[in-house]
Amino acid sequence: MAARGQRFDLGPWGFVAPALLWTAAFFVAPFVVMAVVSLWERIGTDLVASWSFANYLKFFERGHFLEAMLNSLEVTVIVTVTSILLAYPFAWIIAEKVPPRLQRMALVLAILPFWTSYVVRSYSWLLVLANNGIINETLLSIGLIAEPLDLANSRTATVIGFVHFFVMLLTLTIYANLVQLSPNYRKAAADLGAGPLSTFWFVVLPLTLPGIMVGAFLTFVLCIGDYITPQVLGGNNELLMPQVIMLQIGRRADFPTASALAILLMIVVTIAYLGFARWIRLERA
Amino acid sequence: MNTAIKRLKLTGAVALSSLLAGVAAMPAANATEELNALVWCDHTDPALIEPFEKKFDVKVNLKEYEGTGSALAIVEQSQPGDWDVFVIDGVDVPRAIDADLLAPLPADELPLDDIFPELRLESSLMRDGKLYAVSEKFGYNTVSFNKTKVDAADMKDMTVLWSDAYKGRIAVYDYYLPVIGMVAVGLGKKTSELTADDLPEIKETLFKIKDNAKLVGEVVSSQTAIATGEVDILVGGGEWVTAGLSADKPELDWILPDQGGVRWSQSIGVFKDSKRKELATEFVKYIVSPEGQARLATSSCYWAMPANAKAGAELTDQQKAALRWDDQEAYLKNAQMYPAPDAELDAAMQDLWTEFLQH
């Protein structure tokens, strides 16, 4: 039972206030505005507060909206899985095989592509993957192919652009997890007769799952909401949700439909979060 | 190696243009006054803006936008008086007048008689006898092509685009209004009379073009695709894609097919709430003067025809050839205006375009 006269301590609130204000100003308030606007309609040049779910119904009535959502999910899952498969061995080599004094340099080299502009990097990939780009020219010159491969302006190009970016991110999260593992785990496994493969499969991999999942969730969120990469590299041969949202804004400034589609995308991200939640813990074990 | 160097030059040109655009946005030293203009990217060329800034001792702050919707959103989110000058699609001027954004212009102080007759657009730019905007630049959404790889005679017939003669060698400019309009023209329709009943036939044709297309891209992607040889034809292209590259890439050309094409135009006006209306009007007068027109026509962002016919005296023969100056009389007669759909038809066209992209 609290003592009568116990005073409410404002101190802790002072510490969390900046974060709360930040979240309120830059997440809660914009989200509320977006939710409200999603119930309006753009009629002619006016935004009309019609308070209906018409914009949400459009999503289910128009096949191309639904198709865009499915495309987004497919591309995001492919990118996330591919990035994990490439990043894990990369992080493992840096953590286990590179001498500790060189690990920092190896990490810097790994994230070097982060330092270039995202847009410039995407356009660069377009030139690399083009019919007369370096990949096709190399394959043609060594006789591996007779005709250029259609790499640019395709889903393949979008996935390559994404994977290039997210492998760096996942490498960091997995590396951070790997270097925290005590060597005693492996020694104990060896003492109990486990070989290197068994140790990795039954000990190291499960213990690094949190790092993988944190990176995978970040990849999922950033990938499914990205507009630049599919717009530059996809050649509009299929549409992803961010592109469909931008189409609503481009000329007609149809913010209500764009808001409704953005909220539906947020719901998908929230469902993904619930799926990843058991591994995403901020506190250290 | 040669190809690599050319590609490097193109990339360098794009980077340099961006840099120059950025420099254009930097404050001019010692300018006593400022003018805020909402513009297309061609107005950010320092070669266009600096003479005006020096003459009037003013700093022109330029904000680029893409799409009238984006521009209207910027204005909605601004305070009245924030903006002085508005560069806007000719077809969208009535929307801006409806929204009470524009101030009347002094028609007697502008060289309206020198504007190509087809660009005077009284029905769009005037309301109740008052002039609200003036045409400043125009061009066509038609066919750009690489004449070393494509038979120029083929390009005179638009139907070749939806045959399979050039399957896999075509890019499409990603903007629904001009391309839908262009296809409508190719099908023998009038862009000014389009209704929802025309959309199924247009959709079927667009889907055939998509089957032949390698990509559908915005300005940079589509221009890069034809400049680097990724594709040989750009549907919806025109002088605005190839003329600016004519010095370095003479193999790129454009043409208006026999069926015609879609003519676009951009206009310039003064915001009703501008606090510097006189200076803003001076800027409009400079832009539509022969000198301003020649600089605007050959802006580093994109080239296109000046609306003022007297600007020809300020252009070089090479520039006029790249713009097909001598063909303009025939082209202007054979081109139709952008479609100007009402809100309902516009929404249907956007849905059609989304289906086309998703096809």
PDB file of C-alpha atoms in Angstrom, chain A residues 90 104-117 121 164-165 168-169 172:
ATOM      1  CA  PHE A  90      30.151 -12.849 -44.522  1.00  0.00           C
ATOM      2  CA  ARG A 104      37.122  -2.958 -37.654  1.00  0.00           C
ATOM      3  CA  MET A 105      38.648  -2.284 -41.057  1.00  0.00           C
ATOM      4  CA  ALA A 106      36.775  -5.279 -42.512  1.00  0.00           C
ATOM      5  CA  LEU A 107      33.499  -3.865 -41.163  1.00  0.00           C
ATOM      6  CA  VAL A 108      34.253  -0.437 -42.596  1.00  0.00           C
ATOM      7  CA  LEU A 109      34.923  -2.051 -45.978  1.00  0.00           C
ATOM      8  CA  ALA A 110      31.698  -4.036 -45.645  1.00  0.00           C
ATOM      9  CA  ILE A 111      29.587  -0.934 -45.104  1.00  0.00           C
ATOM     10  CA  LEU A 112      31.485   1.290 -47.529  1.00  0.00           C
ATOM     11  CA  PRO A 113      28.677   1.195 -50.125  1.00  0.00           C
ATOM     12  CA  PHE A 114      26.384   2.799 -47.487  1.00  0.00           C
ATOM     13  CA  TRP A 115      28.383   5.987 -47.929  1.00  0.00           C
ATOM     14  CA  THR A 116      27.217   6.567 -51.491  1.00  0.00           C
ATOM     15  CA  SER A 117      23.862   8.120 -52.353  1.00  0.00           C
ATOM     16  CA  ARG A 121      23.733   3.598 -56.325  1.00  0.00           C
ATOM     17  CA  HIS A 164      23.298  -5.193 -52.180  1.00  0.00           C
ATOM     18  CA  PHE A 165      21.990  -2.689 -49.633  1.00  0.00           C
ATOM     19  CA  MET A 168      25.458  -4.691 -45.354  1.00  0.00           C
ATOM     20  CA  LEU A 169      22.783  -4.111 -42.740  1.00  0.00           C
ATOM     21  CA  LEU A 172      26.309  -5.672 -38.989  1.00  0.00           C
TER      22      LEU A 172
END
